Structures are given as structure tokens and as C-alpha cells.
GROMACS .gro file of C-alpha atoms in nm:
model
  421
    1MET     CA    1  -3.113  -2.600  -2.902
    2GLY     CA    2  -2.787  -2.455  -3.051
    3ALA     CA    3  -2.582  -2.165  -2.895
    4ILE     CA    4  -2.700  -1.810  -2.968
    5MET     CA    5  -2.494  -1.615  -3.194
    6SER     CA    6  -2.255  -1.358  -3.047
    7MET     CA    7  -2.396  -0.997  -3.015
    8LEU     CA    8  -2.257  -0.703  -3.157
    9LYS     CA    9  -2.134  -0.400  -2.941
   10GLY     CA   10  -2.425  -0.202  -2.818
   11ALA     CA   11  -2.695  -0.467  -2.905
   12ASN     CA   12  -2.956  -0.570  -2.636
   13VAL     CA   13  -3.189  -0.850  -2.561
   14PRO     CA   14  -3.467  -0.889  -2.334
   15VAL     CA   15  -3.422  -1.099  -2.009
   16ARG     CA   16  -3.742  -1.269  -1.876
   17ALA     CA   17  -3.561  -1.509  -1.648
   18ARG     CA   18  -3.609  -1.428  -1.286
   19THR     CA   19  -3.251  -1.583  -1.181
   20VAL     CA   20  -2.953  -1.596  -1.436
   21ARG     CA   21  -2.586  -1.706  -1.423
   22VAL     CA   22  -2.348  -1.468  -1.598
   23GLU     CA   23  -2.057  -1.676  -1.725
   24LEU     CA   24  -1.721  -1.497  -1.810
   25VAL     CA   25  -1.550  -1.756  -2.017
   26ARG     CA   26  -1.183  -1.828  -2.165
   27SER     CA   27  -0.947  -2.042  -2.264
   28SER     CA   28  -0.675  -2.170  -2.026
   29SER     CA   29  -0.413  -2.261  -2.288
   30GLY     CA   30  -0.095  -2.073  -2.373
   31GLY     CA   31  -0.013  -1.927  -2.023
   32VAL     CA   32  -0.271  -1.651  -2.059
   33PRO     CA   33  -0.356  -1.442  -1.762
   34ASP     CA   34  -0.606  -1.526  -1.506
   35VAL     CA   35  -0.931  -1.342  -1.563
   36ASP     CA   36  -1.180  -1.269  -1.273
   37ALA     CA   37  -1.556  -1.154  -1.307
   38SER     CA   38  -1.702  -0.889  -1.118
   39ALA     CA   39  -2.026  -0.695  -1.088
   40LEU     CA   40  -2.125  -0.344  -0.987
   41LEU     CA   41  -2.467  -0.233  -0.870
   42LEU     CA   42  -2.529   0.131  -1.001
   43VAL     CA   43  -2.765   0.406  -0.922
   44SER     CA   44  -2.724   0.707  -1.148
   45GLY     CA   45  -2.405   0.562  -1.297
   46LYS     CA   46  -2.237   0.515  -0.956
   47VAL     CA   47  -2.242   0.281  -0.678
   48ARG     CA   48  -2.409   0.390  -0.348
   49SER     CA   49  -2.110   0.233  -0.143
   50ASP     CA   50  -1.822  -0.008  -0.174
   51ALA     CA   51  -2.080  -0.254  -0.082
   52ASP     CA   52  -2.225  -0.215  -0.412
   53PHE     CA   53  -1.926  -0.410  -0.566
   54VAL     CA   54  -1.925  -0.776  -0.587
   55PHE     CA   55  -1.589  -0.967  -0.675
   56TYR     CA   56  -1.358  -1.226  -0.539
   57ASN     CA   57  -1.284  -1.056  -0.216
   58GLN     CA   58  -1.645  -0.953  -0.154
   59PRO     CA   59  -1.848  -1.227  -0.287
   60ALA     CA   60  -2.212  -1.148  -0.192
   61HIS     CA   61  -2.403  -0.840  -0.201
   62ALA     CA   62  -2.606  -0.759   0.126
   63SER     CA   63  -2.932  -0.775  -0.063
   64GLY     CA   64  -2.871  -1.133  -0.184
   65ALA     CA   65  -2.918  -1.026  -0.562
   66VAL     CA   66  -2.572  -1.090  -0.672
   67ARG     CA   67  -2.303  -1.347  -0.544
   68HIS     CA   68  -1.982  -1.430  -0.705
   69GLU     CA   69  -1.951  -1.813  -0.738
   70GLY     CA   70  -1.613  -1.877  -0.827
   71LYS     CA   71  -1.429  -2.052  -1.121
   72ARG     CA   72  -1.462  -2.387  -1.259
   73THR     CA   73  -1.216  -2.550  -1.521
   74THR     CA   74  -1.343  -2.813  -1.785
   75GLY     CA   75  -1.077  -2.933  -2.006
   76ASP     CA   76  -0.906  -2.613  -2.125
   77VAL     CA   77  -1.201  -2.381  -2.062
   78VAL     CA   78  -1.225  -2.166  -1.739
   79THR     CA   79  -1.559  -2.029  -1.658
   80ASP     CA   80  -1.599  -1.763  -1.367
   81THR     CA   81  -1.962  -1.720  -1.269
   82LEU     CA   82  -2.182  -1.472  -1.112
   83ARG     CA   83  -2.548  -1.544  -0.994
   84VAL     CA   84  -2.789  -1.272  -1.038
   85ASP     CA   85  -3.159  -1.298  -0.868
   86LEU     CA   86  -3.332  -1.025  -1.051
   87ASP     CA   87  -3.630  -1.007  -0.826
   88ARG     CA   88  -3.400  -0.930  -0.520
   89VAL     CA   89  -3.230  -0.642  -0.677
   90GLU     CA   90  -3.330  -0.330  -0.504
   91PRO     CA   91  -3.589  -0.108  -0.697
   92GLU     CA   92  -3.340   0.192  -0.687
   93VAL     CA   93  -3.055  -0.003  -0.863
   94GLU     CA   94  -3.083   0.070  -1.228
   95ARG     CA   95  -2.806  -0.134  -1.396
   96ILE     CA   96  -2.557  -0.408  -1.293
   97VAL     CA   97  -2.225  -0.393  -1.468
   98LEU     CA   98  -2.067  -0.712  -1.556
   99ALA     CA   99  -1.679  -0.693  -1.584
  100GLY     CA  100  -1.369  -0.899  -1.608
  101SER     CA  101  -1.016  -0.810  -1.465
  102ALA     CA  102  -0.688  -0.979  -1.601
  103ASP     CA  103  -0.432  -1.092  -1.359
  104GLY     CA  104  -0.079  -1.134  -1.477
  105GLY     CA  105  -0.119  -0.976  -1.840
  106ALA     CA  106  -0.357  -0.807  -2.064
  107PHE     CA  107  -0.690  -0.920  -2.242
  108GLY     CA  108  -0.498  -0.913  -2.578
  109GLN     CA  109  -0.340  -1.246  -2.463
  110VAL     CA  110  -0.685  -1.410  -2.329
  111ARG     CA  111  -0.827  -1.639  -2.624
  112GLY     CA  112  -1.206  -1.739  -2.641
  113LEU     CA  113  -1.299  -1.456  -2.415
  114HIS     CA  114  -1.674  -1.411  -2.388
  115VAL     CA  115  -1.972  -1.374  -2.139
  116ARG     CA  116  -2.296  -1.577  -2.140
  117VAL     CA  117  -2.627  -1.518  -1.957
  118THR     CA  118  -2.814  -1.824  -1.913
  119ASP     CA  119  -3.141  -1.891  -1.727
  120GLU     CA  120  -3.057  -2.072  -1.403
  121ASP     CA  121  -3.390  -2.271  -1.442
  122GLY     CA  122  -3.298  -2.508  -1.713
  123GLY     CA  123  -2.978  -2.361  -1.831
  124ALA     CA  124  -3.097  -2.197  -2.155
  125GLU     CA  125  -2.868  -1.941  -2.330
  126ILE     CA  126  -3.026  -1.594  -2.323
  127ALA     CA  127  -2.745  -1.379  -2.437
  128ARG     CA  128  -2.381  -1.407  -2.558
  129TYR     CA  129  -2.106  -1.154  -2.632
  130ASP     CA  130  -1.750  -1.242  -2.760
  131SER     CA  131  -1.451  -1.005  -2.702
  132THR     CA  132  -1.245  -1.004  -3.032
  133ASP     CA  133  -1.074  -0.696  -3.040
  134ALA     CA  134  -0.890  -0.666  -2.695
  135THR     CA  135  -0.540  -0.537  -2.694
  136VAL     CA  136  -0.347  -0.405  -2.386
  137GLU     CA  137  -0.672  -0.345  -2.182
  138THR     CA  138  -0.637  -0.505  -1.824
  139ALA     CA  139  -1.013  -0.471  -1.730
  140PHE     CA  140  -1.320  -0.511  -1.945
  141VAL     CA  141  -1.686  -0.404  -1.905
  142LEU     CA  142  -1.827  -0.702  -2.119
  143GLY     CA  143  -2.222  -0.627  -2.066
  144GLU     CA  144  -2.470  -0.511  -1.830
  145LEU     CA  145  -2.812  -0.585  -1.695
  146TYR     CA  146  -3.053  -0.287  -1.689
  147ARG     CA  147  -3.396  -0.182  -1.653
  148ARG     CA  148  -3.640  -0.068  -1.923
  149GLN     CA  149  -3.985   0.003  -1.846
  150GLY     CA  150  -4.040  -0.240  -1.555
  151ALA     CA  151  -3.842  -0.522  -1.772
  152TRP     CA  152  -3.467  -0.645  -1.778
  153LYS     CA  153  -3.241  -0.653  -2.064
  154PHE     CA  154  -2.872  -0.720  -2.130
  155ARG     CA  155  -2.658  -0.496  -2.352
  156ALA     CA  156  -2.342  -0.594  -2.490
  157VAL     CA  157  -2.070  -0.329  -2.401
  158GLY     CA  158  -1.695  -0.427  -2.468
  159GLN     CA  159  -1.543  -0.131  -2.310
  160GLY     CA  160  -1.193  -0.164  -2.205
  161TYR     CA  161  -0.944  -0.016  -1.914
  162ASP     CA  162  -0.564  -0.012  -1.919
  163SER     CA  163  -0.565   0.062  -1.552
  164GLY     CA  164  -0.692  -0.286  -1.424
  165LEU     CA  165  -0.953  -0.372  -1.184
  166GLU     CA  166  -0.858  -0.066  -0.957
  167GLY     CA  167  -0.940   0.172  -1.267
  168LEU     CA  168  -1.250   0.024  -1.340
  169ALA     CA  169  -1.378   0.011  -0.970
  170THR     CA  170  -1.265   0.391  -0.901
  171ASP     CA  171  -1.460   0.500  -1.221
  172PHE     CA  172  -1.777   0.365  -1.076
  173GLY     CA  173  -1.710   0.550  -0.743
  174ILE     CA  174  -1.539   0.237  -0.537
  175THR     CA  175  -1.284   0.343  -0.279
  176VAL     CA  176  -0.975   0.128  -0.327
  177ASP     CA  177  -0.736   0.059  -0.059
  178GLU     CA  178  -0.409   0.110  -0.213
  179PRO     CA  179  -0.093  -0.092  -0.068
  180GLN     CA  180   0.126   0.108   0.172
  181ARG     CA  181   0.457   0.196   0.023
  182PRO     CA  182   0.770   0.227   0.259
  183THR     CA  183   0.859   0.575   0.345
  184ALA     CA  184   1.170   0.727   0.466
  185PRO     CA  185   1.244   0.738   0.834
  186GLU     CA  186   1.148   1.040   0.998
  187VAL     CA  187   1.331   1.239   1.264
  188ALA     CA  188   1.113   1.327   1.580
  189PRO     CA  189   1.049   1.700   1.612
  190PRO     CA  190   1.094   1.867   1.940
  191ALA     CA  191   0.881   1.803   2.230
  192ALA     CA  192   0.557   2.033   2.214
  193PRO     CA  193   0.367   2.142   2.510
  194ALA     CA  194   0.076   1.923   2.628
  195PRO     CA  195  -0.224   1.932   2.392
  196VAL     CA  196  -0.553   2.077   2.530
  197ALA     CA  197  -0.802   1.767   2.540
  198ALA     CA  198  -0.993   1.729   2.217
  199PRO     CA  199  -1.386   1.677   2.240
  200PRO     CA  200  -1.484   1.308   2.220
  201VAL     CA  201  -1.550   1.193   1.884
  202SER     CA  202  -1.777   0.917   1.772
  203SER     CA  203  -1.675   0.552   1.801
  204ALA     CA  204  -1.820   0.456   1.468
  205ALA     CA  205  -1.549   0.325   1.247
  206PRO     CA  206  -1.521   0.468   0.899
  207PRO     CA  207  -1.611   0.226   0.617
  208GLN     CA  208  -1.296   0.031   0.520
  209PRO     CA  209  -1.190   0.073   0.149
  210VAL     CA  210  -1.227  -0.236  -0.074
  211ARG     CA  211  -0.888  -0.454  -0.091
  212LEU     CA  212  -0.835  -0.564  -0.464
  213THR     CA  213  -0.534  -0.776  -0.370
  214LYS     CA  214  -0.546  -1.165  -0.381
  215VAL     CA  215  -0.310  -1.417  -0.258
  216THR     CA  216  -0.194  -1.735  -0.446
  217LEU     CA  217   0.004  -1.972  -0.219
  218THR     CA  218   0.273  -2.172  -0.393
  219LYS     CA  219   0.557  -2.421  -0.301
  220GLU     CA  220   0.776  -2.135  -0.300
  221ALA     CA  221   0.570  -1.902  -0.094
  222PRO     CA  222   0.343  -2.138   0.101
  223THR     CA  223   0.219  -1.922   0.402
  224VAL     CA  224   0.038  -1.592   0.455
  225SER     CA  225  -0.078  -1.391   0.762
  226LEU     CA  226  -0.444  -1.339   0.753
  227ALA     CA  227  -0.408  -1.018   0.965
  228LYS     CA  228  -0.147  -0.876   0.697
  229GLN     CA  229  -0.448  -0.932   0.458
  230GLY     CA  230  -0.692  -0.786   0.623
  231GLY     CA  231  -0.896  -1.101   0.755
  232THR     CA  232  -0.905  -1.033   1.109
  233SER     CA  233  -1.267  -1.103   1.199
  234GLY     CA  234  -1.592  -1.224   1.075
  235ALA     CA  235  -1.657  -1.565   0.890
  236MET     CA  236  -1.394  -1.708   0.654
  237ARG     CA  237  -1.523  -1.977   0.420
  238VAL     CA  238  -1.299  -2.240   0.289
  239HIS     CA  239  -1.391  -2.389  -0.030
  240LEU     CA  240  -1.288  -2.690  -0.219
  241ASP     CA  241  -1.368  -2.688  -0.578
  242TRP     CA  242  -1.275  -3.007  -0.787
  243GLN     CA  243  -1.302  -3.163  -1.143
  244MET     CA  244  -1.221  -3.506  -1.276
  245ARG     CA  245  -1.005  -3.493  -1.578
  246LYS     CA  246  -1.112  -3.660  -1.895
  247GLN     CA  247  -0.828  -3.907  -1.953
  248PHE     CA  248  -0.639  -4.105  -1.664
  249THR     CA  249  -0.290  -4.189  -1.713
  250GLY     CA  250  -0.215  -4.376  -1.348
  251TRP     CA  251   0.111  -4.478  -1.224
  252GLY     CA  252   0.313  -4.621  -1.497
  253GLY     CA  253  -0.019  -4.778  -1.664
  254LYS     CA  254  -0.057  -5.042  -1.380
  255LEU     CA  255  -0.243  -4.914  -1.058
  256GLY     CA  256  -0.418  -4.657  -1.265
  257ARG     CA  257  -0.616  -4.885  -1.465
  258ALA     CA  258  -0.763  -5.037  -1.162
  259VAL     CA  259  -0.862  -4.691  -1.008
  260ALA     CA  260  -1.257  -4.629  -1.061
  261GLN     CA  261  -1.358  -4.322  -1.255
  262HIS     CA  262  -1.729  -4.286  -1.125
  263ALA     CA  263  -1.925  -3.959  -1.177
  264ASP     CA  264  -2.043  -4.006  -0.821
  265LEU     CA  265  -1.717  -3.933  -0.667
  266ASP     CA  266  -1.770  -3.821  -0.311
  267LEU     CA  267  -1.483  -3.603  -0.139
  268ASP     CA  268  -1.519  -3.496   0.204
  269LEU     CA  269  -1.379  -3.181   0.323
  270CYS     CA  270  -1.273  -3.205   0.714
  271ALA     CA  271  -1.084  -3.005   0.971
  272LEU     CA  272  -0.895  -3.116   1.274
  273TYR     CA  273  -0.888  -2.868   1.558
  274GLU     CA  274  -0.699  -2.780   1.855
  275LEU     CA  275  -0.841  -2.514   2.084
  276THR     CA  276  -0.631  -2.291   2.321
  277ASP     CA  277  -0.767  -2.462   2.608
  278GLY     CA  278  -0.643  -2.802   2.493
  279ARG     CA  279  -0.975  -2.959   2.360
  280LYS     CA  280  -0.921  -3.121   2.033
  281GLY     CA  281  -1.150  -3.275   1.763
  282VAL     CA  282  -1.274  -3.334   1.406
  283VAL     CA  283  -1.534  -3.151   1.210
  284GLN     CA  284  -1.661  -3.388   0.920
  285ALA     CA  285  -1.963  -3.528   0.742
  286LEU     CA  286  -1.889  -3.870   0.889
  287GLY     CA  287  -2.074  -3.924   1.212
  288ASN     CA  288  -2.260  -3.585   1.153
  289SER     CA  289  -1.974  -3.397   1.335
  290PHE     CA  290  -2.052  -3.093   1.153
  291GLY     CA  291  -1.931  -2.840   1.421
  292SER     CA  292  -2.053  -2.510   1.519
  293LEU     CA  293  -1.984  -2.161   1.424
  294HIS     CA  294  -2.078  -1.965   1.740
  295GLN     CA  295  -1.953  -2.207   2.010
  296PRO     CA  296  -1.663  -2.440   2.011
  297PRO     CA  297  -1.502  -2.536   1.791
  298TYR     CA  298  -1.605  -2.212   1.608
  299ILE     CA  299  -1.582  -2.412   1.269
  300HIS     CA  300  -1.888  -2.529   1.073
  301LEU     CA  301  -1.924  -2.788   0.782
  302ASP     CA  302  -2.190  -2.634   0.569
  303GLY     CA  303  -2.292  -2.984   0.409
  304ASP     CA  304  -2.199  -3.252   0.206
  305ASP     CA  305  -2.163  -3.211  -0.164
  306ARG     CA  306  -2.116  -3.489  -0.430
  307THR     CA  307  -2.027  -3.290  -0.764
  308GLY     CA  308  -1.725  -3.038  -0.676
  309ALA     CA  309  -1.920  -2.763  -0.845
  310SER     CA  310  -1.806  -2.392  -0.784
  311THR     CA  311  -2.172  -2.319  -0.702
  312SER     CA  312  -2.160  -2.570  -0.394
  313GLY     CA  313  -1.866  -2.770  -0.374
  314GLU     CA  314  -1.743  -2.858  -0.012
  315ASN     CA  315  -1.736  -2.568   0.231
  316LEU     CA  316  -1.603  -2.522   0.574
  317THR     CA  317  -1.663  -2.188   0.774
  318ILE     CA  318  -1.444  -2.051   1.040
  319ASN     CA  319  -1.531  -1.789   1.280
  320LEU     CA  320  -1.233  -1.531   1.305
  321ASP     CA  321  -1.399  -1.343   1.575
  322HIS     CA  322  -1.316  -1.626   1.805
  323LYS     CA  323  -0.949  -1.679   1.646
  324ASP     CA  324  -0.794  -1.606   2.010
  325LYS     CA  325  -0.937  -1.939   2.099
  326LEU     CA  326  -0.810  -2.143   1.814
  327ARG     CA  327  -0.457  -2.313   1.850
  328ARG     CA  328  -0.451  -2.467   1.509
  329ILE     CA  329  -0.646  -2.626   1.229
  330LEU     CA  330  -0.584  -2.866   0.965
  331VAL     CA  331  -0.813  -2.862   0.673
  332PHE     CA  332  -0.791  -3.181   0.484
  333VAL     CA  333  -1.006  -3.385   0.214
  334THR     CA  334  -1.082  -3.762   0.190
  335VAL     CA  335  -1.225  -3.969  -0.090
  336TYR     CA  336  -1.536  -4.131   0.070
  337GLU     CA  337  -1.641  -4.324  -0.241
  338GLY     CA  338  -1.637  -4.322  -0.602
  339ALA     CA  339  -1.252  -4.370  -0.646
  340ARG     CA  340  -0.945  -4.534  -0.494
  341SER     CA  341  -0.728  -4.232  -0.512
  342PHE     CA  342  -0.705  -3.858  -0.599
  343ALA     CA  343  -0.564  -3.940  -0.905
  344ASP     CA  344  -0.684  -3.783  -1.233
  345LEU     CA  345  -0.828  -3.500  -0.997
  346HIS     CA  346  -0.779  -3.126  -1.032
  347ALA     CA  347  -0.873  -2.946  -0.713
  348THR     CA  348  -0.856  -2.568  -0.590
  349VAL     CA  349  -0.864  -2.468  -0.255
  350THR     CA  350  -0.985  -2.100  -0.158
  351LEU     CA  351  -0.997  -1.922   0.180
  352GLN     CA  352  -1.232  -1.635   0.153
  353PRO     CA  353  -1.229  -1.422   0.465
  354GLN     CA  354  -1.548  -1.183   0.527
  355LEU     CA  355  -1.285  -0.911   0.536
  356GLY     CA  356  -0.953  -0.904   0.344
  357ALA     CA  357  -0.781  -1.064   0.038
  358ALA     CA  358  -0.892  -1.419  -0.076
  359VAL     CA  359  -0.613  -1.676  -0.031
  360ASP     CA  360  -0.617  -1.961  -0.277
  361PHE     CA  361  -0.377  -2.240  -0.401
  362SER     CA  362  -0.426  -2.552  -0.650
  363LEU     CA  363  -0.331  -2.901  -0.557
  364ASP     CA  364  -0.035  -3.061  -0.737
  365ASP     CA  365  -0.087  -3.384  -0.952
  366CYS     CA  366  -0.144  -3.698  -0.730
  367THR     CA  367   0.106  -3.967  -0.833
  368VAL     CA  368   0.065  -4.204  -0.523
  369PRO     CA  369  -0.234  -4.425  -0.428
  370SER     CA  370  -0.374  -4.153  -0.177
  371THR     CA  371  -0.723  -4.136  -0.012
  372VAL     CA  372  -0.649  -3.834   0.212
  373CYS     CA  373  -0.471  -3.506   0.132
  374ALA     CA  374  -0.371  -3.229   0.392
  375LEU     CA  375  -0.475  -2.902   0.230
  376ALA     CA  376  -0.400  -2.616   0.465
  377LEU     CA  377  -0.271  -2.588   0.841
  378LEU     CA  378  -0.376  -2.265   1.029
  379THR     CA  379  -0.177  -2.187   1.318
  380ARG     CA  380  -0.197  -1.919   1.589
  381GLU     CA  381   0.105  -1.691   1.595
  382ASP     CA  382   0.123  -1.380   1.803
  383GLY     CA  383  -0.263  -1.352   1.832
  384ASP     CA  384  -0.258  -1.389   1.445
  385LEU     CA  385  -0.379  -1.692   1.234
  386VAL     CA  386  -0.108  -1.779   0.963
  387VAL     CA  387  -0.221  -2.013   0.661
  388ARG     CA  388   0.032  -2.240   0.524
  389ARG     CA  389  -0.041  -2.452   0.209
  390GLU     CA  390   0.015  -2.818   0.269
  391ALA     CA  391  -0.101  -2.984  -0.065
  392ARG     CA  392   0.034  -3.302   0.098
  393TYR     CA  393  -0.100  -3.662  -0.037
  394LEU     CA  394  -0.093  -3.919   0.228
  395VAL     CA  395  -0.107  -4.319   0.165
  396PRO     CA  396  -0.287  -4.483   0.473
  397ALA     CA  397  -0.146  -4.803   0.562
  398ARG     CA  398  -0.365  -5.140   0.540
  399GLY     CA  399  -0.674  -5.103   0.786
  400VAL     CA  400  -0.594  -4.756   0.876
  401SER     CA  401  -0.847  -4.504   0.814
  402PRO     CA  402  -0.749  -4.155   0.627
  403GLN     CA  403  -0.854  -3.972   0.937
  404ARG     CA  404  -0.622  -4.177   1.161
  405THR     CA  405  -0.332  -4.141   0.874
  406VAL     CA  406  -0.371  -3.743   0.891
  407ASP     CA  407  -0.379  -3.747   1.265
  408GLN     CA  408  -0.049  -3.953   1.300
  409ALA     CA  409   0.125  -3.736   1.009
  410TYR     CA  410   0.049  -3.415   1.219
  411GLY     CA  411   0.077  -3.546   1.563
  412TRP     CA  412  -0.289  -3.454   1.661
  413GLY     CA  413  -0.321  -3.748   1.927
  414MET     CA  414  -0.695  -3.832   1.903
  415ASN     CA  415  -0.870  -4.157   1.960
  416TRP     CA  416  -1.069  -4.304   1.647
  417THR     CA  417  -1.355  -4.516   1.646
  418PRO     CA  418  -1.542  -4.637   1.306
  419GLY     CA  419  -1.808  -4.395   1.176
  420ARG     CA  420  -2.048  -4.355   0.893
  421LYS     CA  421  -2.288  -4.093   0.736
   0.00000   0.00000   0.00000
């Protein structure tokens, strides 16, 4: 079956699938700005609260109806995906606005921008809308899912904003947390009489505004404080997404030709940990050491994925409610099978706190015969967890396991025995 022809603005089509994937697709060529997908669940044209906004810093709606599943790069095409379970959309929600925001430029610079709606069951394309007339806009409503006489439809919209994701979000009723600006020092006023005791107030905390900022770590700026980004509590997901490049160049055409390029590449996301009471250990699929989220080590490996897909991939969860018990965590990845090294691999690491800004970074190209890569080091400093981008490929000595190699490189000091999964 061929691709569906692009819709005109204002056109609509019925959506009979119960669960759909909304894909925001663009070309990655030419140094274009990054584009992020988002969704707003509306009642009478507005969100009911900030919780009705689903995007990179708030990836799941409480109802389970909408989830932001992240980006995937295939060749020179980047796809950012939202999953919508229409059966779980609350009855009062009339529309789900599907939008994109440009980070580092305007949509006039973005090539091949379009939105696709596909049936999750089988992948059939239901609708497609191509944006061809963008100029200075930095946010776009590309389409919307809406109810009509008890059924769902998709409408192509194509409405732009030159005020970015913040302008789009506030237009639909979202309260946005604005970055604090430095103020001039103030002179202390004269001492005032002691105030009369005020009546007690409710201890319930007011809802926190949505943070739109995200952090990308680089070689030049490799660290970030989670507290300064708002990531002080709740669960933080560490996600590894990878793709195999189409053509492998290798190391000078020698060792590279000997490296296997199996589609069944199995990478394992792992974490070395050290608690403040001195206990040390590892969380990994090998040996079924999946950890625990609500008791030591407060780190849990969600599963063992062999595809690298953004919809699953490898995921660790860290319980930031117990960050005072965590001294340091080293997140690393090993090649379990399917290849002899990380060569020809493109990988992205995302740390997504339940509260606060997402932290992400890409791995550099691997130019050594490495089977283990240190991804990120989290250390406790003054009660806060600081994340450092490592992106460090290590080459195990003959007969030395990847786990022992990363232990030795970071001075963890553990005793290792052979294991399997």
C-alpha cells in the first residue's frame, strides 16, 4: 500500500484505529534546528491544568492516553513520536492538539516537515499533512485529533507561532515557568516592629508551572545540577536509544571489515552504584540484577531490549526521593552480542526527571574496538546530584570483561564473577 497523499489545511479524515502513533517527521540535513513534538488535551479550547500538556519534560498524561516517546533517527530523517490511546482519553476531552516547536531556529529552515498518523496495530498510515509554507514560526500546530458524534477524526491545521513553545502553550492556558533574571542588589530597609502572628495557612503546595527548558550536555559543557533544573524528587528515567548506520567504514578498512553488522544487536544498559553507607553493586540484565526502585539501591532496570527503538530501548529508573542515600552512580552500556564493538552505532542518552528539565546528549563516533562505554556519572555534591556526560569508550584487555573494565577505569573496587542472562 502506498503512502497517503498529503492533506490540505482544514481537511479532515476519520480515525477508526483505537491506538495511533503521531509522528512529527523532518530532515536532519543542513544544520536545521531541532524539532520537538507535543500534545495538549483540551476542554472547551483550553487545558484543564498544566498536566494536560505532554512534551519532552512531561512525557506522559496521567490518564495514560497520551505519551511522548522520543526521537529516532533513520538516515537523514528524524522522527519524534507521540502515542495516543483513544480509548483512554477522558470523556470531557474534546480535542488533542498536535504541535511542534523549533529549538535553535525557525520552521522556515526545516526541510521535509510533516505529521503522520498511523495505526499502531499494523502501522497503516491514516493521515498525513506536509507543512510547506513556514517562514519565521518557531512553533506549529500541525494537526489535531477531535471528537465528532462519538467518533474520532484528524484535522490538518498548519497554524504557526513566532513566540515558540512558550507562546503556543500559554495560548492554550499553560502556566510557563520563566527563567529568573538577575536583579539589582537591594538596600535593607529600616528595622520594622515585630509583626503580629499570621493565621496558619494550608500546607498544600501550589501547582508548579511547566518548565520548557531542556539541557544538552556537550564536551564543552559536560555537567549539570539536577536541582538547578528542578529535578529534585520523583522517578528519573535514563533512556538509551540507538540506531545502526547503513554503511560501516571501520578503522582504516582493516578491523572494521571484521565487525559483524547483525540486526539482532543486543546492548545492555547498566549502572554501577555506591551508596552513602558504603555499599556498592551493579544493576544489569546479566545475572538478573535488575535492582529495586523503593529499596536499596533505589535504581531499577526496566527490561532488556534488543531493538534500540525509542518506544522501548533500554531504560533505567532512579528514585530521586532517596538521592541522599546515593553517593555516585555510573551509567554505562555494553555490547552483549551482535557486534564486536560500538562502531557504526549512533546513540542518544536522555535523563528525564519526573520534575524539571530533560538532560540529553549524543555519543561521539566510536573509533576504537570498544565493547563498553561509560555514559554518565552522577555524583552527590552538597545534597544535590550532578550529572556529568562521560561518553567514554573503553577497550577491555584480553580476558577482561566489560564490567571489570569500567570498574577499573572509575575505581569502583568490586569483585566480579562470570554471569549470564
